[in-house]
Amino acid sequence: MTDRYASFVRSGAGRALVKRLGLPDPPRLRRHTPGEPLLPGPALLGAAGGSRLAVQVGRILLDAGVELRDTPASSTPDPTTGRLPGNGALVYDATGITDSTGLRQLYDFFHPQARSVLPSGRVIVLGTPPAGCGSPREATAQRSLEGLVRSIGKEFGRGVTAQLVYVTPDGDAGTATSLEATLRFLLSGRSAYVSGQVVRVGTGTATAPADWNRPLAGQVVLVTGAARGIGAAVARVLSRDGAQVVALDVPAAGDALAAVVNEIGGTAVQLDLTGADAPARLADHLADRHGRVDVVVHNAGITRDRTLGRMDADRWDAVLDVNLSSQERINDVLLERELIPAGGRLVAVSSIAGIAGNRGQTNYATSKAGVIGLVDALAPALAGRGISVNAVAPGFIETRLTARVPLVIREAGRRMNSMAQGGLPVDVAETIGWLAWPASGAVSGNVVRVCGQSLLGA
Amino acid sequence: MTDRYASFVRSGAGRALVKRLGLPDPPRLRRHTPGEPLLPGPALLGAAGGSRLAVQVGRILLDAGVELRDTPASSTPDPTTGRLPGNGALVYDATGITDSTGLRQLYDFFHPQARSVLPSGRVIVLGTPPAGCGSPREATAQRSLEGLVRSIGKEFGRGVTAQLVYVTPDGDAGTATSLEATLRFLLSGRSAYVSGQVVRVGTGTATAPADWNRPLAGQVVLVTGAARGIGAAVARVLSRDGAQVVALDVPAAGDALAAVVNEIGGTAVQLDLTGADAPARLADHLADRHGRVDVVVHNAGITRDRTLGRMDADRWDAVLDVNLSSQERINDVLLERELIPAGGRLVAVSSIAGIAGNRGQTNYATSKAGVIGLVDALAPALAGRGISVNAVAPGFIETRLTARVPLVIREAGRRMNSMAQGGLPVDVAETIGWLAWPASGAVSGNVVRVCGQSLLGA
């Protein structure tokens, strides 16, 4: 669970060696501390001609306490040092680009600023979802943004993340609130290990919190697999953000579960989700104790790796059942009994193995690809009930499980991403938290990778 | 352009060393020779209960001269050797799976056969597009297939490819013909370097050829950037398959272009596509000489690599204009003048850099992501005119350009895929050919990677 290489390269001797040999240089990532400023420096906000979001974005940034720069001021080098002033973030509204020839405006904005972004700074490009564009030319240009953002994520280094946010053209309040929530998440240290992602903000209903430091205040949240690793981190982060956490795990993990629950002041449910009566028992528990569950975080998951020719049927069945089928059974019962109210959130945990496939993980990848299918299918189906459905897809996260991966594979997984390091369970938890916020209601149908922009994909 | 490592590991001394050290072992890939059998051995065809395509698929395979096995016969080991008989392909119709619990049928089919697939054999899973499924449960299960297929592609090795083909439920003749074309392509050596892909067969109009060995007979095909590399290979392959090729390149490449044209008996057009009058001149030429153009292959493309901070505006502009905007201008003129008839095909060349982004290629990745946007936008827009729109996204292809890439990066690009080798220009050309066939009319809106299932993605 410790990244000794990262510790080494941050030492004096390590620094020198890394520079000399051109070794990977994992930066120390900026992570969220409640009450801290959203950015390590001012944000530079730019917009293509005819863009529709810049004013709204500017207001969001100012409300969040971000110091704003506009383009002309900041591209002037400091008269003493001759250097550009450092930017905490570059935010560009590209919604006005309606033709590929207009993409030049991206170059004009980013080229002079490319070296101005501070460590762990942020690059955010806002666009219109190609499917919602008025012409093939506009859709093509808007789709191009993805290539730019993913390249910037790979180029800028030093913990800088780059994201593309597609915002559905709609004056709806849900969109505005969800854009605020999404920008706050993406600018903050909460998204330390999220980069190269495309996030879609649609038109669902969203509710701004009274206090952005407690965005989950009053929410009843169920977290499965909460005794250890990512699940325990989710329980802690969501509790920190104001949620009342119901932490679930199998009876065998009862002690670890109790420790988490005692730490955060939540309640524990010991239950094996694969049992035939588990969904009904869980629903009963939630109905009796809370009368509802606002957020369901389907985190429980297992691996039983073998190549397909050597895999016994039990390994296939167990992984598919825990990671996928049991989620479906629980969703169905909770929805049928109307225990998830309007404003509810389903957040599932997929995996980059579910996106890219993986050797020795036909069972796991099948189950985790299914989770993506579940999001794609349920998000539109539940939109009418005001329930959002999203997933995170973790890449290499430092846990008890990855600590057991053989050294060479572990090092490849750790370094082959734009952050040159593995993520922490808290990084996945913060991302799940954002998707769970009442303020994120118009963020639905997304699968957000928490992978430091891993090279791996499909 | 030569892969010395691959030559070495195929020598006696090389083989021994590779085995001893566990080095990558690039297999010799089976490639297409006209008239050869479609597969290196019999195909085993299986189906989940209630599937709708197996009968049709069986007929297609038999018509194509494939020896068919059904499940019970082939899972019996040879009584003398105790080994399973080798399979040229495993083809599984999974359209009957309507719930994640039904995914077990995949295990039951593939597990006993996992080690039976012959070198350069094929795995094909057929499914229903999740968006067209009748319930969230069915959509989820069908989406799961992607995780299985991508994992099999990474596991099976020895040049075996694995694909998922989503077939829109529709009795339409276009779908049937396009499924036949797609299966013939995917089973054959034409798809040697295509693996881990999801192909969608929809409901457009398709026309079966009189002779499957000349699937482009009588078609007028324009290939841009045809003087060298991938473009020259496209001209050759499409000509071999019966097309009348109009090969275009810039005047400076005139000699190389003439050599290609003389070899294949096509005609040459020397034209700089970035000129303001180029689309009109090209349209005039096609109208005068042929009265139409059935297939347009937008292959012309350039790179001008620099990190964004060091990139001058000319590099940005040139790449965006050649790789993206000029395609749009040409399409618009050809479509406006109705030179592309019903049954027409647009095939563009994107890149995995357009999918994943790339350091030093913000301009290139932006342009190639735009090409994906163009496919997404134009495919539905032109469906009514009977014109299909698709793209290929090459990974590491052995060309004059990649031969100049620094050794370590080149070796990484070559080996980090399921084939442990770079692809050849002919692999891209064969894939473009399939998308160009009159028989592929219901294959539209696809972006097919020709990357040997590269690890790189997004």
Coordinates of N, CA, C and O in Angstrom, one line a residue, chain A residues 122-243:
Chain A
R122 N -5.7 22.9 -12.9 CA -6.8 22.3 -13.7 C -7.0 22.9 -15.0 O -6.9 24.1 -15.2
V123 N -7.4 22.0 -16.0 CA -7.8 22.5 -17.3 C -9.2 21.9 -17.6 O -9.4 20.7 -17.4
I124 N -10.1 22.8 -17.8 CA -11.5 22.4 -18.1 C -12.0 23.1 -19.4 O -11.9 24.3 -19.5
V125 N -12.5 22.2 -20.3 CA -13.1 22.7 -21.5 C -14.5 22.4 -21.5 O -14.9 21.3 -21.1
L126 N -15.4 23.4 -21.8 CA -16.8 23.2 -21.8 C -17.3 23.1 -23.2 O -16.9 24.0 -24.0
G127 N -18.2 22.2 -23.5 CA -18.7 22.0 -24.9 C -20.1 21.6 -24.9 O -20.8 21.5 -23.8
T128 N -20.7 21.5 -26.1 CA -22.0 21.0 -26.3 C -22.0 19.6 -26.7 O -21.2 19.2 -27.6
P129 N -22.8 18.7 -26.1 CA -22.8 17.3 -26.5 C -23.0 17.2 -28.0 O -24.0 17.7 -28.5
P130 N -22.1 16.5 -28.7 CA -22.3 16.4 -30.2 C -23.7 16.0 -30.6 O -24.2 16.6 -31.6
A131 N -24.3 15.1 -29.9 CA -25.6 14.6 -30.4 C -26.7 15.8 -30.3 O -27.7 15.7 -30.9
G132 N -26.4 16.8 -29.5 CA -27.3 17.9 -29.3 C -27.0 19.1 -30.2 O -27.6 20.2 -30.0
C133 N -26.0 18.9 -31.1 CA -25.6 20.1 -31.9 C -26.5 20.3 -33.1 O -27.2 19.3 -33.6
G134 N -26.5 21.5 -33.6 CA -27.4 21.9 -34.7 C -27.0 21.4 -36.1 O -27.9 21.4 -37.0
S135 N -25.8 21.1 -36.3 CA -25.3 20.7 -37.6 C -24.2 19.6 -37.5 O -23.5 19.6 -36.5
P136 N -24.0 18.8 -38.5 CA -22.8 17.9 -38.5 C -21.5 18.6 -38.3 O -20.6 18.1 -37.6
R137 N -21.4 19.8 -38.9 CA -20.1 20.6 -38.7 C -19.9 20.9 -37.2 O -18.8 20.8 -36.7
E138 N -21.0 21.4 -36.6 CA -20.9 21.7 -35.2 C -20.6 20.5 -34.3 O -19.7 20.5 -33.4
A139 N -21.3 19.4 -34.6 CA -21.1 18.2 -33.9 C -19.7 17.7 -34.0 O -19.0 17.2 -33.0
T140 N -19.1 17.8 -35.2 CA -17.8 17.3 -35.5 C -16.8 18.2 -34.7 O -15.9 17.6 -34.0
A141 N -16.9 19.5 -34.7 CA -16.0 20.4 -34.0 C -16.1 20.1 -32.5 O -15.1 20.1 -31.8
Q142 N -17.3 19.9 -32.0 CA -17.5 19.7 -30.5 C -16.9 18.3 -30.1 O -16.3 18.2 -29.0
R143 N -17.0 17.4 -31.0 CA -16.4 16.1 -30.7 C -14.8 16.2 -30.7 O -14.1 15.4 -30.0
S144 N -14.3 17.1 -31.5 CA -12.8 17.3 -31.6 C -12.3 17.6 -30.2 O -11.1 17.3 -29.9
L145 N -13.0 18.3 -29.4 CA -12.5 18.8 -28.1 C -12.0 17.7 -27.3 O -11.0 17.9 -26.5
E146 N -12.5 16.5 -27.4 CA -12.1 15.3 -26.7 C -10.6 15.0 -26.9 O -9.8 14.7 -26.0
G147 N -10.2 15.1 -28.2 CA -8.8 14.8 -28.6 C -7.9 15.9 -27.9 O -6.8 15.5 -27.5
L148 N -8.3 17.1 -27.9 CA -7.5 18.2 -27.3 C -7.3 17.9 -25.8 O -6.2 17.9 -25.3
V149 N -8.4 17.7 -25.1 CA -8.4 17.6 -23.7 C -7.6 16.3 -23.3 O -6.7 16.4 -22.3
R150 N -7.8 15.2 -24.0 CA -7.0 14.0 -23.6 C -5.5 14.2 -23.8 O -4.7 13.7 -23.1
S151 N -5.2 15.0 -24.9 CA -3.7 15.2 -25.1 C -3.1 16.2 -24.1 O -2.0 16.0 -23.6
I152 N -3.9 17.2 -23.7 CA -3.4 18.1 -22.7 C -3.2 17.3 -21.4 O -2.2 17.5 -20.7
G153 N -4.1 16.5 -21.0 CA -3.9 15.7 -19.8 C -2.6 14.9 -19.8 O -2.0 14.7 -18.8
K154 N -2.2 14.4 -21.0 CA -1.0 13.6 -21.1 C 0.2 14.5 -21.2 O 1.3 14.1 -20.9
E155 N 0.1 15.8 -21.6 CA 1.2 16.7 -21.8 C 1.6 17.5 -20.6 O 2.8 17.7 -20.3
F156 N 0.6 18.0 -19.9 CA 0.9 19.0 -18.9 C 1.6 18.5 -17.7 O 2.5 19.2 -17.1
G157 N 1.4 17.3 -17.3 CA 2.1 16.7 -16.1 C 1.9 17.4 -14.8 O 1.0 18.2 -14.6
R158 N 2.8 17.1 -13.8 CA 2.8 17.8 -12.5 C 1.5 17.8 -11.8 O 1.1 18.8 -11.1
G159 N 0.7 16.8 -12.0 CA -0.6 16.6 -11.3 C -1.7 17.5 -11.9 O -2.8 17.6 -11.3
V160 N -1.4 18.1 -13.0 CA -2.5 18.9 -13.7 C -3.5 17.9 -14.3 O -3.1 17.0 -15.0
T161 N -4.8 18.1 -14.1 CA -5.8 17.3 -14.7 C -6.5 18.1 -15.8 O -6.5 19.3 -15.8
A162 N -7.1 17.4 -16.8 CA -7.8 18.0 -17.9 C -9.1 17.3 -18.1 O -9.1 16.1 -18.2
Q163 N -10.2 18.0 -18.2 CA -11.5 17.4 -18.4 C -12.3 18.2 -19.5 O -12.1 19.4 -19.7
L164 N -13.2 17.4 -20.1 CA -14.1 18.0 -21.0 C -15.5 17.8 -20.4 O -15.9 16.7 -20.0
V165 N -16.2 18.9 -20.3 CA -17.6 18.9 -19.7 C -18.6 19.3 -20.8 O -18.6 20.4 -21.3
Y166 N -19.4 18.3 -21.2 CA -20.4 18.6 -22.2 C -21.7 19.0 -21.5 O -22.2 18.3 -20.6
V167 N -22.2 20.2 -21.8 CA -23.4 20.7 -21.1 C -24.5 20.8 -22.1 O -24.4 21.5 -23.1
T168 N -25.6 20.1 -21.8 CA -26.8 20.1 -22.6 C -27.3 21.6 -22.7 O -27.5 22.2 -21.7
P169 N -27.6 22.1 -23.9 CA -28.1 23.4 -24.0 C -29.5 23.5 -23.5 O -30.4 22.9 -24.1
D170 N -29.7 24.1 -22.3 CA -31.0 24.2 -21.7 C -30.9 25.2 -20.5 O -29.9 25.1 -19.7
G171 N -31.9 26.0 -20.4 CA -31.8 27.0 -19.4 C -32.2 26.5 -18.0 O -32.2 27.3 -17.0
D172 N -32.5 25.3 -17.9 CA -33.0 24.6 -16.7 C -32.1 24.8 -15.5 O -30.9 24.8 -15.6
A173 N -32.7 25.0 -14.3 CA -32.0 25.2 -13.1 C -31.1 24.0 -12.7 O -30.1 24.1 -12.1
G174 N -31.6 22.8 -13.0 CA -30.9 21.6 -12.7 C -29.5 21.6 -13.4 O -28.5 21.3 -12.7
T175 N -29.5 22.0 -14.6 CA -28.2 22.0 -15.4 C -27.3 23.0 -14.7 O -26.1 22.7 -14.5
A176 N -27.8 24.2 -14.3 CA -26.9 25.2 -13.7 C -26.3 24.7 -12.4 O -25.1 24.9 -12.2
T177 N -27.2 24.2 -11.6 CA -26.7 23.7 -10.3 C -25.7 22.5 -10.5 O -24.6 22.5 -9.8
S178 N -26.0 21.6 -11.4 CA -25.1 20.5 -11.6 C -23.8 20.9 -12.2 O -22.8 20.4 -12.0
L179 N -23.9 22.0 -13.1 CA -22.6 22.5 -13.6 C -21.8 23.1 -12.5 O -20.6 22.9 -12.4
E180 N -22.4 23.8 -11.5 CA -21.7 24.3 -10.4 C -21.1 23.2 -9.6 O -19.9 23.3 -9.2
A181 N -21.8 22.2 -9.3 CA -21.3 21.0 -8.5 C -20.1 20.4 -9.3 O -19.1 20.1 -8.7
T182 N -20.3 20.2 -10.6 CA -19.3 19.5 -11.3 C -18.0 20.4 -11.4 O -16.9 19.9 -11.3
L183 N -18.2 21.7 -11.6 CA -17.0 22.5 -11.6 C -16.3 22.6 -10.3 O -15.0 22.5 -10.2
R184 N -17.1 22.7 -9.2 CA -16.4 22.6 -7.9 C -15.7 21.3 -7.7 O -14.6 21.4 -7.1
F185 N -16.2 20.2 -8.1 CA -15.5 19.0 -7.9 C -14.3 18.9 -8.8 O -13.2 18.6 -8.3
L186 N -14.4 19.3 -10.0 CA -13.3 19.2 -10.9 C -12.1 20.1 -10.6 O -11.0 19.8 -10.8
L187 N -12.5 21.3 -10.1 CA -11.4 22.3 -9.8 C -10.7 21.9 -8.5 O -9.5 22.1 -8.3
S188 N -11.5 21.3 -7.6 CA -10.9 21.0 -6.2 C -10.0 19.8 -6.2 O -9.8 19.1 -7.2
G189 N -9.4 19.6 -5.0 CA -8.5 18.5 -4.8 C -9.3 17.2 -4.7 O -8.7 16.1 -4.7
R190 N -10.6 17.3 -4.7 CA -11.4 16.1 -4.7 C -11.2 15.2 -5.9 O -11.3 14.0 -5.9
S191 N -10.9 15.9 -7.0 CA -10.7 15.2 -8.3 C -9.2 14.9 -8.6 O -8.8 14.8 -9.8
A192 N -8.4 14.8 -7.6 CA -7.0 14.7 -7.8 C -6.6 13.6 -8.8 O -5.6 13.8 -9.5
Y193 N -7.3 12.5 -8.8 CA -6.8 11.4 -9.6 C -7.8 11.1 -10.8 O -7.8 10.1 -11.4
V194 N -8.6 12.2 -11.1 CA -9.5 12.1 -12.2 C -9.0 13.0 -13.3 O -8.9 14.2 -13.2
S195 N -8.6 12.4 -14.5 CA -8.1 13.2 -15.6 C -8.4 12.6 -16.9 O -8.6 11.4 -17.0
G196 N -8.5 13.4 -17.9 CA -8.8 12.9 -19.3 C -10.2 12.5 -19.4 O -10.5 11.7 -20.3
Q197 N -11.1 12.9 -18.6 CA -12.5 12.4 -18.6 C -13.5 13.4 -19.4 O -13.2 14.6 -19.5
V198 N -14.5 12.8 -19.9 CA -15.6 13.5 -20.5 C -16.8 13.4 -19.6 O -17.3 12.2 -19.4
V199 N -17.3 14.5 -19.0 CA -18.4 14.5 -18.1 C -19.6 15.1 -18.8 O -19.5 16.2 -19.4
R200 N -20.8 14.5 -18.7 CA -22.0 15.1 -19.3 C -22.9 15.6 -18.3 O -23.3 14.9 -17.4
V201 N -23.3 16.9 -18.4 CA -24.2 17.5 -17.5 C -25.5 17.7 -18.3 O -25.5 18.4 -19.3
G202 N -26.6 17.0 -17.9 CA -27.8 17.1 -18.6 C -28.8 18.0 -18.0 O -28.5 19.1 -17.5
T203 N -30.1 17.6 -18.0 CA -31.2 18.5 -17.6 C -32.0 18.0 -16.4 O -33.0 18.5 -16.1
G204 N -31.4 17.0 -15.6 CA -32.2 16.6 -14.4 C -32.3 17.6 -13.3 O -31.6 18.6 -13.4
T205 N -33.1 17.3 -12.4 CA -33.3 18.3 -11.3 C -32.1 18.2 -10.3 O -31.7 17.1 -9.9
A206 N -31.6 19.3 -9.9 CA -30.5 19.3 -8.9 C -30.8 20.4 -7.8 O -31.5 21.3 -8.1
T207 N -30.3 20.1 -6.6 CA -30.6 21.0 -5.5 C -29.3 21.5 -4.9 O -28.5 20.6 -4.5
A208 N -29.0 22.8 -4.9 CA -27.8 23.3 -4.3 C -27.8 23.1 -2.8 O -28.9 23.2 -2.2
P209 N -26.7 22.8 -2.2 CA -26.7 22.6 -0.7 C -26.6 24.0 0.0 O -26.3 25.0 -0.6
A210 N -27.1 24.0 1.2 CA -27.0 25.2 2.0 C -25.5 25.6 2.2 O -25.1 26.7 2.3
D211 N -24.7 24.5 2.4 CA -23.2 24.7 2.6 C -22.4 23.8 1.7 O -22.6 22.6 1.8
W212 N -21.6 24.3 0.8 CA -20.9 23.5 -0.1 C -19.8 22.7 0.6 O -19.2 21.8 0.0
N213 N -19.5 22.9 1.8 CA -18.6 22.1 2.6 C -19.3 20.9 3.2 O -18.7 19.9 3.7
R214 N -20.7 20.9 3.1 CA -21.4 19.7 3.6 C -22.5 19.4 2.5 O -23.7 19.4 2.8
P215 N -22.0 19.0 1.4 CA -22.9 18.8 0.2 C -23.8 17.6 0.4 O -24.8 17.5 -0.5
L216 N -23.6 16.8 1.4 CA -24.5 15.6 1.6 C -25.3 15.7 2.9 O -25.8 14.7 3.3
A217 N -25.4 16.9 3.4 CA -26.1 17.1 4.7 C -27.5 16.5 4.6 O -28.2 16.7 3.7
G218 N -27.8 15.6 5.6 CA -29.1 15.1 5.7 C -29.4 13.9 4.8 O -30.5 13.3 4.9
Q219 N -28.5 13.5 4.0 CA -28.7 12.4 3.1 C -28.5 11.0 3.8 O -27.5 10.9 4.4
V220 N -29.4 10.1 3.5 CA -29.2 8.7 4.0 C -28.5 7.9 2.9 O -29.0 7.8 1.8
V221 N -27.3 7.4 3.2 CA -26.5 6.8 2.2 C -26.2 5.3 2.5 O -25.7 5.1 3.7
L222 N -26.4 4.4 1.6 CA -26.0 3.0 1.8 C -24.7 2.8 1.0 O -24.6 3.1 -0.1
V223 N -23.7 2.2 1.7 CA -22.5 1.9 1.1 C -22.2 0.4 1.3 O -22.1 -0.1 2.4
T224 N -22.2 -0.4 0.2 CA -21.9 -1.8 0.3 C -20.4 -2.1 0.2 O -19.7 -1.3 -0.4
G225 N -20.0 -3.1 0.9 CA -18.6 -3.5 0.9 C -17.8 -2.4 1.7 O -16.7 -2.0 1.3
A226 N -18.4 -1.9 2.8 CA -17.8 -0.7 3.4 C -16.8 -1.0 4.5 O -16.3 -0.1 5.1
A227 N -16.5 -2.3 4.7 CA -15.5 -2.6 5.8 C -14.1 -2.2 5.5 O -13.3 -1.9 6.5
R228 N -13.7 -2.2 4.3 CA -12.3 -2.0 3.9 C -12.1 -1.3 2.6 O -13.0 -1.1 1.9
G229 N -10.9 -0.9 2.4 CA -10.5 -0.3 1.1 C -11.3 0.8 0.6 O -11.6 1.8 1.3
I230 N -11.7 0.7 -0.7 CA -12.5 1.8 -1.3 C -13.8 2.0 -0.5 O -14.2 3.2 -0.3
G231 N -14.5 0.9 -0.2 CA -15.8 1.1 0.5 C -15.7 1.8 1.8 O -16.5 2.7 2.1
A232 N -14.6 1.5 2.6 CA -14.4 2.3 3.9 C -14.1 3.7 3.6 O -14.6 4.6 4.3
A233 N -13.4 4.0 2.6 CA -13.1 5.4 2.2 C -14.3 6.1 1.8 O -14.5 7.3 2.2
V234 N -15.2 5.4 1.1 CA -16.5 6.0 0.7 C -17.3 6.4 1.9 O -17.8 7.5 2.0
A235 N -17.4 5.5 2.8 CA -18.1 5.7 4.1 C -17.6 7.0 4.8 O -18.3 7.8 5.2
R236 N -16.3 7.0 4.9 CA -15.6 8.2 5.6 C -15.9 9.5 4.9 O -16.3 10.5 5.5
V237 N -15.7 9.5 3.6 CA -15.8 10.8 2.8 C -17.2 11.2 2.8 O -17.5 12.4 3.0
L238 N -18.2 10.3 2.6 CA -19.6 10.7 2.6 C -20.1 11.2 3.9 O -20.9 12.1 4.0
S239 N -19.6 10.6 5.0 CA -19.9 11.0 6.3 C -19.3 12.4 6.6 O -20.0 13.3 7.1
R240 N -18.1 12.6 6.2 CA -17.4 13.9 6.4 C -18.2 15.0 5.7 O -18.3 16.1 6.2
D241 N -18.8 14.6 4.5 CA -19.6 15.6 3.8 C -21.1 15.7 4.2 O -21.9 16.3 3.6
G242 N -21.4 15.1 5.4 CA -22.7 15.4 6.0 C -23.7 14.2 5.9 O -24.8 14.3 6.5
A243 N -23.3 13.1 5.2 CA -24.3 12.0 5.1 C -24.4 11.2 6.3 O -23.5 11.1 7.1

